[in-house]
């Protein structure tokens, strides 16, 4: 079974600084997808960034970028120029493409605090 | 962007009653919908996968007779918590998948069973 592990229950960062959230996963599949989701206090799940395992290039979305190390099964999220609105719970997630849709396996989450 | 709506956002019920939560994809046809449960400060746990017109597939350990899922159309899936008890109190989140595999989440529904 696939598992996703986030070893940092809580992280904090100063506004405008950079923070990296860690995620490791375990799978026997060769083709899969990895995601970072943000869940603010409203509880709405928001997709931050997505990475296809077959792509060697790390995904980036504005201030958000990932460090995808396939051999090490590591998928960390870097948030640059942190903003107060970045404060939220962040979940790392994994899925294998299925014709019936994407069943996501989530990590335990990292609560990010942004200090002004 | 695509919108997935859940209703109600909050519901309080008495122990022993049944509660229905709706998940609608407002601007696309969802081939598959997923139901998750989330405890406070915890991760999302997949409960079941539902495909339009067929029986839901439940994850191991999820009681299918307690959590009834119906996916009657390409835009609506419902989760019914039958004979609810206080331990069923939780945050329930649905997500809907487009044919392309793109996934969208609802706003969630908080159930409190007294």
PDB file of C-alpha atoms in Angstrom:
ATOM      1  CA  UNK A   1       0.000   0.000   0.000  1.00  0.00           C
ATOM      2  CA  UNK A   2       1.099   3.505  -0.705  1.00  0.00           C
ATOM      3  CA  UNK A   3       1.970   5.699   2.243  1.00  0.00           C
ATOM      4  CA  UNK A   4       2.772   9.376   2.542  1.00  0.00           C
ATOM      5  CA  UNK A   5       4.734  10.734   5.489  1.00  0.00           C
ATOM      6  CA  UNK A   6       5.117  14.310   6.621  1.00  0.00           C
ATOM      7  CA  UNK A   7       7.551  14.395   9.506  1.00  0.00           C
ATOM      8  CA  UNK A   8       6.974  18.025  10.516  1.00  0.00           C
ATOM      9  CA  UNK A   9       3.654  18.479  12.343  1.00  0.00           C
ATOM     10  CA  UNK A  10       4.329  22.213  12.703  1.00  0.00           C
ATOM     11  CA  UNK A  11       6.562  24.744  11.020  1.00  0.00           C
ATOM     12  CA  UNK A  12       6.906  28.489  11.317  1.00  0.00           C
ATOM     13  CA  UNK A  13       8.473  31.119   9.110  1.00  0.00           C
ATOM     14  CA  UNK A  14       8.947  34.856   9.181  1.00  0.00           C
ATOM     15  CA  UNK A  15       7.086  36.879   6.622  1.00  0.00           C
ATOM     16  CA  UNK A  16       9.132  37.290   3.406  1.00  0.00           C
ATOM     17  CA  UNK A  17      11.402  34.391   4.331  1.00  0.00           C
ATOM     18  CA  UNK A  18      11.609  30.948   2.741  1.00  0.00           C
ATOM     19  CA  UNK A  19      10.400  27.710   4.263  1.00  0.00           C
ATOM     20  CA  UNK A  20      10.604  24.089   3.110  1.00  0.00           C
ATOM     21  CA  UNK A  21       8.065  21.445   4.028  1.00  0.00           C
ATOM     22  CA  UNK A  22       9.130  17.805   3.831  1.00  0.00           C
ATOM     23  CA  UNK A  23       7.290  14.808   2.431  1.00  0.00           C
ATOM     24  CA  UNK A  24       8.331  11.237   1.731  1.00  0.00           C
ATOM     25  CA  UNK A  25       6.285   8.493   0.213  1.00  0.00           C
ATOM     26  CA  UNK A  26       6.428   4.806  -0.433  1.00  0.00           C
ATOM     27  CA  UNK A  27       5.185   3.134  -3.584  1.00  0.00           C
ATOM     28  CA  UNK A  28       6.024   0.316  -5.941  1.00  0.00           C
ATOM     29  CA  UNK A  29       4.529   2.152  -8.897  1.00  0.00           C
ATOM     30  CA  UNK A  30       6.735   3.801 -11.496  1.00  0.00           C
ATOM     31  CA  UNK A  31       4.187   6.278 -12.767  1.00  0.00           C
ATOM     32  CA  UNK A  32       2.240   8.388 -10.306  1.00  0.00           C
ATOM     33  CA  UNK A  33       1.377  11.924  -9.276  1.00  0.00           C
ATOM     34  CA  UNK A  34       2.316  13.962  -6.260  1.00  0.00           C
ATOM     35  CA  UNK A  35       0.509  16.994  -4.915  1.00  0.00           C
ATOM     36  CA  UNK A  36       0.696  19.644  -2.278  1.00  0.00           C
ATOM     37  CA  UNK A  37      -2.647  20.891  -0.980  1.00  0.00           C
ATOM     38  CA  UNK A  38      -3.270  23.831   1.312  1.00  0.00           C
ATOM     39  CA  UNK A  39      -6.117  23.822   3.823  1.00  0.00           C
ATOM     40  CA  UNK A  40      -6.694  27.248   5.427  1.00  0.00           C
ATOM     41  CA  UNK A  41      -8.989  27.722   8.441  1.00  0.00           C
ATOM     42  CA  UNK A  42     -11.979  27.713   6.071  1.00  0.00           C
ATOM     43  CA  UNK A  43     -11.163  23.974   5.538  1.00  0.00           C
ATOM     44  CA  UNK A  44     -11.419  24.372   1.743  1.00  0.00           C
ATOM     45  CA  UNK A  45      -8.758  22.208   0.075  1.00  0.00           C
ATOM     46  CA  UNK A  46      -6.702  24.208  -2.406  1.00  0.00           C
ATOM     47  CA  UNK A  47      -4.270  22.658  -4.861  1.00  0.00           C
ATOM     48  CA  UNK A  48      -0.872  24.346  -4.540  1.00  0.00           C
ATOM     49  CA  UNK A  49       1.248  22.363  -6.949  1.00  0.00           C
ATOM     50  CA  UNK A  50       1.341  19.055  -8.789  1.00  0.00           C
ATOM     51  CA  UNK A  51       4.168  16.871 -10.084  1.00  0.00           C
ATOM     52  CA  UNK A  52       4.044  13.987 -12.509  1.00  0.00           C
ATOM     53  CA  UNK A  53       6.558  11.319 -11.584  1.00  0.00           C
ATOM     54  CA  UNK A  54       7.710  10.815 -15.173  1.00  0.00           C
ATOM     55  CA  UNK A  55       8.817  14.437 -15.386  1.00  0.00           C
ATOM     56  CA  UNK A  56      12.317  15.084 -14.134  1.00  0.00           C
ATOM     57  CA  UNK A  57      11.849  18.839 -14.018  1.00  0.00           C
ATOM     58  CA  UNK A  58      10.616  20.145 -10.700  1.00  0.00           C
ATOM     59  CA  UNK A  59       7.227  21.851 -10.836  1.00  0.00           C
ATOM     60  CA  UNK A  60       6.949  25.535  -9.945  1.00  0.00           C
ATOM     61  CA  UNK A  61       3.965  27.806  -9.394  1.00  0.00           C
ATOM     62  CA  UNK A  62       4.984  31.388  -8.673  1.00  0.00           C
ATOM     63  CA  UNK A  63       6.401  31.388  -5.118  1.00  0.00           C
ATOM     64  CA  UNK A  64       5.895  27.649  -4.710  1.00  0.00           C
ATOM     65  CA  UNK A  65       8.325  25.057  -5.993  1.00  0.00           C
ATOM     66  CA  UNK A  66       9.072  21.441  -5.280  1.00  0.00           C
ATOM     67  CA  UNK A  67      12.205  19.364  -4.958  1.00  0.00           C
ATOM     68  CA  UNK A  68      11.228  15.987  -6.382  1.00  0.00           C
ATOM     69  CA  UNK A  69      13.745  13.219  -5.737  1.00  0.00           C
ATOM     70  CA  UNK A  70      12.233  10.097  -7.288  1.00  0.00           C
ATOM     71  CA  UNK A  71      14.930   7.659  -6.225  1.00  0.00           C
ATOM     72  CA  UNK A  72      14.728   8.887  -2.646  1.00  0.00           C
ATOM     73  CA  UNK A  73      10.912   9.083  -2.830  1.00  0.00           C
ATOM     74  CA  UNK A  74      11.031  12.593  -1.508  1.00  0.00           C
ATOM     75  CA  UNK A  75       8.805  15.516  -2.479  1.00  0.00           C
ATOM     76  CA  UNK A  76       9.442  18.728  -0.541  1.00  0.00           C
ATOM     77  CA  UNK A  77       7.647  22.039  -0.987  1.00  0.00           C
ATOM     78  CA  UNK A  78       9.502  25.343  -0.890  1.00  0.00           C
ATOM     79  CA  UNK A  79       7.579  28.524  -0.245  1.00  0.00           C
ATOM     80  CA  UNK A  80       9.535  31.650  -1.096  1.00  0.00           C
ATOM     81  CA  UNK A  81       8.758  35.179   0.107  1.00  0.00           C
ATOM     82  CA  UNK A  82       6.250  33.798   2.612  1.00  0.00           C
ATOM     83  CA  UNK A  83       3.082  35.806   3.082  1.00  0.00           C
ATOM     84  CA  UNK A  84       0.615  35.915   5.948  1.00  0.00           C
ATOM     85  CA  UNK A  85      -1.955  34.286   3.676  1.00  0.00           C
ATOM     86  CA  UNK A  86       0.258  31.246   3.328  1.00  0.00           C
ATOM     87  CA  UNK A  87      -0.552  30.237   6.892  1.00  0.00           C
ATOM     88  CA  UNK A  88      -2.483  26.985   6.683  1.00  0.00           C
ATOM     89  CA  UNK A  89      -2.286  23.234   7.023  1.00  0.00           C
ATOM     90  CA  UNK A  90      -0.337  21.749   4.121  1.00  0.00           C
ATOM     91  CA  UNK A  91      -0.922  18.204   2.953  1.00  0.00           C
ATOM     92  CA  UNK A  92       1.296  16.180   0.686  1.00  0.00           C
ATOM     93  CA  UNK A  93      -0.672  13.681  -1.406  1.00  0.00           C
ATOM     94  CA  UNK A  94      -0.058  10.827  -3.817  1.00  0.00           C
ATOM     95  CA  UNK A  95      -2.153   9.210  -6.491  1.00  0.00           C
ATOM     96  CA  UNK A  96      -1.886   6.754  -9.298  1.00  0.00           C
ATOM     97  CA  UNK A  97      -3.739   7.602 -12.457  1.00  0.00           C
ATOM     98  CA  UNK A  98      -6.880   5.555 -12.814  1.00  0.00           C
ATOM     99  CA  UNK A  99      -9.542   5.868 -15.473  1.00  0.00           C
ATOM    100  CA  UNK A 100     -12.082   6.186 -12.674  1.00  0.00           C
ATOM    101  CA  UNK A 101     -10.335   9.244 -11.263  1.00  0.00           C
ATOM    102  CA  UNK A 102      -7.597  10.037  -8.790  1.00  0.00           C
ATOM    103  CA  UNK A 103      -7.737   8.387  -5.375  1.00  0.00           C
ATOM    104  CA  UNK A 104      -5.554  10.532  -3.182  1.00  0.00           C
ATOM    105  CA  UNK A 105      -3.521   9.283  -0.251  1.00  0.00           C
ATOM    106  CA  UNK A 106      -2.689  12.144   2.087  1.00  0.00           C
ATOM    107  CA  UNK A 107       0.106  12.689   4.547  1.00  0.00           C
ATOM    108  CA  UNK A 108      -0.590  13.736   8.114  1.00  0.00           C
ATOM    109  CA  UNK A 109      -0.162  17.405   7.355  1.00  0.00           C
ATOM    110  CA  UNK A 110       2.133  20.254   8.403  1.00  0.00           C
ATOM    111  CA  UNK A 111       0.669  23.281  10.138  1.00  0.00           C
ATOM    112  CA  UNK A 112       2.486  26.354   8.827  1.00  0.00           C
ATOM    113  CA  UNK A 113       2.523  29.562  10.825  1.00  0.00           C
ATOM    114  CA  UNK A 114       3.717  32.783   9.209  1.00  0.00           C
ATOM    115  CA  UNK A 115       4.978  35.382  11.670  1.00  0.00           C
ATOM    116  CA  UNK A 116       4.749  39.071  10.783  1.00  0.00           C
TER     117      UNK A 116
ATOM    118  CA  UNK B   1     -12.376  27.296 -12.149  1.00  0.00           C
ATOM    119  CA  UNK B   2     -14.629  24.346 -11.533  1.00  0.00           C
ATOM    120  CA  UNK B   3     -16.807  24.472  -8.451  1.00  0.00           C
ATOM    121  CA  UNK B   4     -17.907  21.660  -6.215  1.00  0.00           C
ATOM    122  CA  UNK B   5     -20.559  22.495  -3.675  1.00  0.00           C
ATOM    123  CA  UNK B   6     -21.439  20.636  -0.510  1.00  0.00           C
ATOM    124  CA  UNK B   7     -24.637  21.033   1.444  1.00  0.00           C
ATOM    125  CA  UNK B   8     -25.196  21.483   4.282  1.00  0.00           C
ATOM    126  CA  UNK B   9     -21.963  23.056   5.488  1.00  0.00           C
ATOM    127  CA  UNK B  10     -22.945  22.392   9.098  1.00  0.00           C
ATOM    128  CA  UNK B  11     -25.486  19.982  10.523  1.00  0.00           C
ATOM    129  CA  UNK B  12     -26.395  19.006  14.053  1.00  0.00           C
ATOM    130  CA  UNK B  13     -28.546  15.968  14.666  1.00  0.00           C
ATOM    131  CA  UNK B  14     -29.699  13.747  17.485  1.00  0.00           C
ATOM    132  CA  UNK B  15     -28.201  10.338  18.062  1.00  0.00           C
ATOM    133  CA  UNK B  16     -30.065   7.664  16.131  1.00  0.00           C
ATOM    134  CA  UNK B  17     -31.206   9.861  13.280  1.00  0.00           C
ATOM    135  CA  UNK B  18     -29.923   9.845   9.708  1.00  0.00           C
ATOM    136  CA  UNK B  19     -28.248  12.738   7.951  1.00  0.00           C
ATOM    137  CA  UNK B  20     -27.751  13.299   4.222  1.00  0.00           C
ATOM    138  CA  UNK B  21     -24.906  15.374   2.787  1.00  0.00           C
ATOM    139  CA  UNK B  22     -24.940  16.414  -0.849  1.00  0.00           C
ATOM    140  CA  UNK B  23     -21.989  16.973  -3.152  1.00  0.00           C
ATOM    141  CA  UNK B  24     -22.643  18.709  -6.454  1.00  0.00           C
ATOM    142  CA  UNK B  25     -20.348  19.563  -9.318  1.00  0.00           C
ATOM    143  CA  UNK B  26     -21.775  22.860 -10.536  1.00  0.00           C
ATOM    144  CA  UNK B  27     -20.139  23.365 -13.901  1.00  0.00           C
ATOM    145  CA  UNK B  28     -18.840  20.001 -15.050  1.00  0.00           C
ATOM    146  CA  UNK B  29     -19.841  16.373 -15.193  1.00  0.00           C
ATOM    147  CA  UNK B  30     -18.058  14.361 -12.549  1.00  0.00           C
ATOM    148  CA  UNK B  31     -17.277  10.837 -13.633  1.00  0.00           C
ATOM    149  CA  UNK B  32     -16.128   9.978 -10.140  1.00  0.00           C
ATOM    150  CA  UNK B  33     -16.687  11.462  -6.719  1.00  0.00           C
ATOM    151  CA  UNK B  34     -14.775  10.715  -3.550  1.00  0.00           C
ATOM    152  CA  UNK B  35     -15.812  11.062   0.073  1.00  0.00           C
ATOM    153  CA  UNK B  36     -13.282  11.818   2.789  1.00  0.00           C
ATOM    154  CA  UNK B  37     -13.520  12.114   6.542  1.00  0.00           C
ATOM    155  CA  UNK B  38     -11.310  14.447   8.538  1.00  0.00           C
ATOM    156  CA  UNK B  39     -10.910  14.563  12.308  1.00  0.00           C
ATOM    157  CA  UNK B  40      -9.711  17.786  13.991  1.00  0.00           C
ATOM    158  CA  UNK B  41      -6.106  18.586  13.141  1.00  0.00           C
ATOM    159  CA  UNK B  42      -5.814  15.298  11.283  1.00  0.00           C
ATOM    160  CA  UNK B  43      -5.448  14.187   7.710  1.00  0.00           C
ATOM    161  CA  UNK B  44      -8.152  13.312   5.212  1.00  0.00           C
ATOM    162  CA  UNK B  45      -9.095   9.660   5.148  1.00  0.00           C
ATOM    163  CA  UNK B  46     -10.717   8.301   2.015  1.00  0.00           C
ATOM    164  CA  UNK B  47     -14.012   6.632   2.830  1.00  0.00           C
ATOM    165  CA  UNK B  48     -15.337   5.623  -0.568  1.00  0.00           C
ATOM    166  CA  UNK B  49     -15.243   6.163  -4.288  1.00  0.00           C
ATOM    167  CA  UNK B  50     -18.473   6.553  -6.207  1.00  0.00           C
ATOM    168  CA  UNK B  51     -19.055   6.344  -9.921  1.00  0.00           C
ATOM    169  CA  UNK B  52     -22.269   7.492 -11.512  1.00  0.00           C
ATOM    170  CA  UNK B  53     -24.777   4.701 -11.876  1.00  0.00           C
ATOM    171  CA  UNK B  54     -22.816   2.069  -9.984  1.00  0.00           C
ATOM    172  CA  UNK B  55     -22.283   0.987  -6.403  1.00  0.00           C
ATOM    173  CA  UNK B  56     -19.704   2.834  -4.373  1.00  0.00           C
ATOM    174  CA  UNK B  57     -16.391   1.223  -3.539  1.00  0.00           C
ATOM    175  CA  UNK B  58     -15.651   1.502   0.159  1.00  0.00           C
ATOM    176  CA  UNK B  59     -12.238   1.591   1.761  1.00  0.00           C
ATOM    177  CA  UNK B  60     -11.298  -1.093   4.224  1.00  0.00           C
ATOM    178  CA  UNK B  61     -12.820  -0.501   7.619  1.00  0.00           C
ATOM    179  CA  UNK B  62     -15.600   1.800   6.416  1.00  0.00           C
ATOM    180  CA  UNK B  63     -19.081   0.474   7.202  1.00  0.00           C
ATOM    181  CA  UNK B  64     -21.049   0.618   3.986  1.00  0.00           C
ATOM    182  CA  UNK B  65     -24.343   0.134   5.807  1.00  0.00           C
ATOM    183  CA  UNK B  66     -23.667   3.139   8.002  1.00  0.00           C
ATOM    184  CA  UNK B  67     -22.303   5.431   5.311  1.00  0.00           C
ATOM    185  CA  UNK B  68     -24.610   5.084   2.320  1.00  0.00           C
ATOM    186  CA  UNK B  69     -23.346   6.667  -0.864  1.00  0.00           C
ATOM    187  CA  UNK B  70     -25.491   7.299  -3.903  1.00  0.00           C
ATOM    188  CA  UNK B  71     -24.204   8.756  -7.168  1.00  0.00           C
ATOM    189  CA  UNK B  72     -27.437   9.144  -9.093  1.00  0.00           C
ATOM    190  CA  UNK B  73     -26.223  11.589 -11.723  1.00  0.00           C
ATOM    191  CA  UNK B  74     -23.005  12.992 -13.159  1.00  0.00           C
ATOM    192  CA  UNK B  75     -23.368  16.079 -10.993  1.00  0.00           C
ATOM    193  CA  UNK B  76     -24.628  14.753  -7.675  1.00  0.00           C
ATOM    194  CA  UNK B  77     -23.399  12.325  -5.057  1.00  0.00           C
ATOM    195  CA  UNK B  78     -24.898  11.955  -1.603  1.00  0.00           C
ATOM    196  CA  UNK B  79     -23.526  10.580   1.642  1.00  0.00           C
ATOM    197  CA  UNK B  80     -26.083   9.432   4.187  1.00  0.00           C
ATOM    198  CA  UNK B  81     -24.924   8.736   7.713  1.00  0.00           C
ATOM    199  CA  UNK B  82     -27.492   6.297   9.061  1.00  0.00           C
ATOM    200  CA  UNK B  83     -28.371   5.938  12.731  1.00  0.00           C
ATOM    201  CA  UNK B  84     -25.759   8.528  13.587  1.00  0.00           C
ATOM    202  CA  UNK B  85     -23.889   8.362  16.889  1.00  0.00           C
ATOM    203  CA  UNK B  86     -21.573  10.893  18.546  1.00  0.00           C
ATOM    204  CA  UNK B  87     -18.512   9.045  17.227  1.00  0.00           C
ATOM    205  CA  UNK B  88     -19.706   9.837  13.692  1.00  0.00           C
ATOM    206  CA  UNK B  89     -19.195  13.531  14.411  1.00  0.00           C
ATOM    207  CA  UNK B  90     -16.566  14.729  11.989  1.00  0.00           C
ATOM    208  CA  UNK B  91     -15.787  16.892   8.974  1.00  0.00           C
ATOM    209  CA  UNK B  92     -16.791  15.238   5.711  1.00  0.00           C
ATOM    210  CA  UNK B  93     -15.296  16.411   2.423  1.00  0.00           C
ATOM    211  CA  UNK B  94     -16.172  15.377  -1.093  1.00  0.00           C
ATOM    212  CA  UNK B  95     -14.145  15.738  -4.240  1.00  0.00           C
ATOM    213  CA  UNK B  96     -15.208  15.391  -7.849  1.00  0.00           C
ATOM    214  CA  UNK B  97     -13.118  14.227 -10.753  1.00  0.00           C
ATOM    215  CA  UNK B  98     -13.380  15.387 -14.307  1.00  0.00           C
ATOM    216  CA  UNK B  99     -12.878  12.988 -17.201  1.00  0.00           C
ATOM    217  CA  UNK B 100      -9.372  14.453 -17.495  1.00  0.00           C
ATOM    218  CA  UNK B 101      -8.639  13.342 -13.936  1.00  0.00           C
ATOM    219  CA  UNK B 102      -8.548  16.888 -12.601  1.00  0.00           C
ATOM    220  CA  UNK B 103      -9.872  16.906  -9.057  1.00  0.00           C
ATOM    221  CA  UNK B 104     -11.915  19.552  -7.241  1.00  0.00           C
ATOM    222  CA  UNK B 105     -12.899  19.625  -3.576  1.00  0.00           C
ATOM    223  CA  UNK B 106     -16.095  20.729  -1.917  1.00  0.00           C
ATOM    224  CA  UNK B 107     -16.108  23.103   1.030  1.00  0.00           C
ATOM    225  CA  UNK B 108     -16.787  20.309   3.493  1.00  0.00           C
ATOM    226  CA  UNK B 109     -19.628  19.534   5.879  1.00  0.00           C
ATOM    227  CA  UNK B 110     -19.294  19.501   9.644  1.00  0.00           C
ATOM    228  CA  UNK B 111     -21.502  16.915  11.310  1.00  0.00           C
ATOM    229  CA  UNK B 112     -22.192  17.064  15.033  1.00  0.00           C
ATOM    230  CA  UNK B 113     -24.190  14.244  16.576  1.00  0.00           C
ATOM    231  CA  UNK B 114     -25.602  14.973  20.017  1.00  0.00           C
TER     232      UNK B 114
END
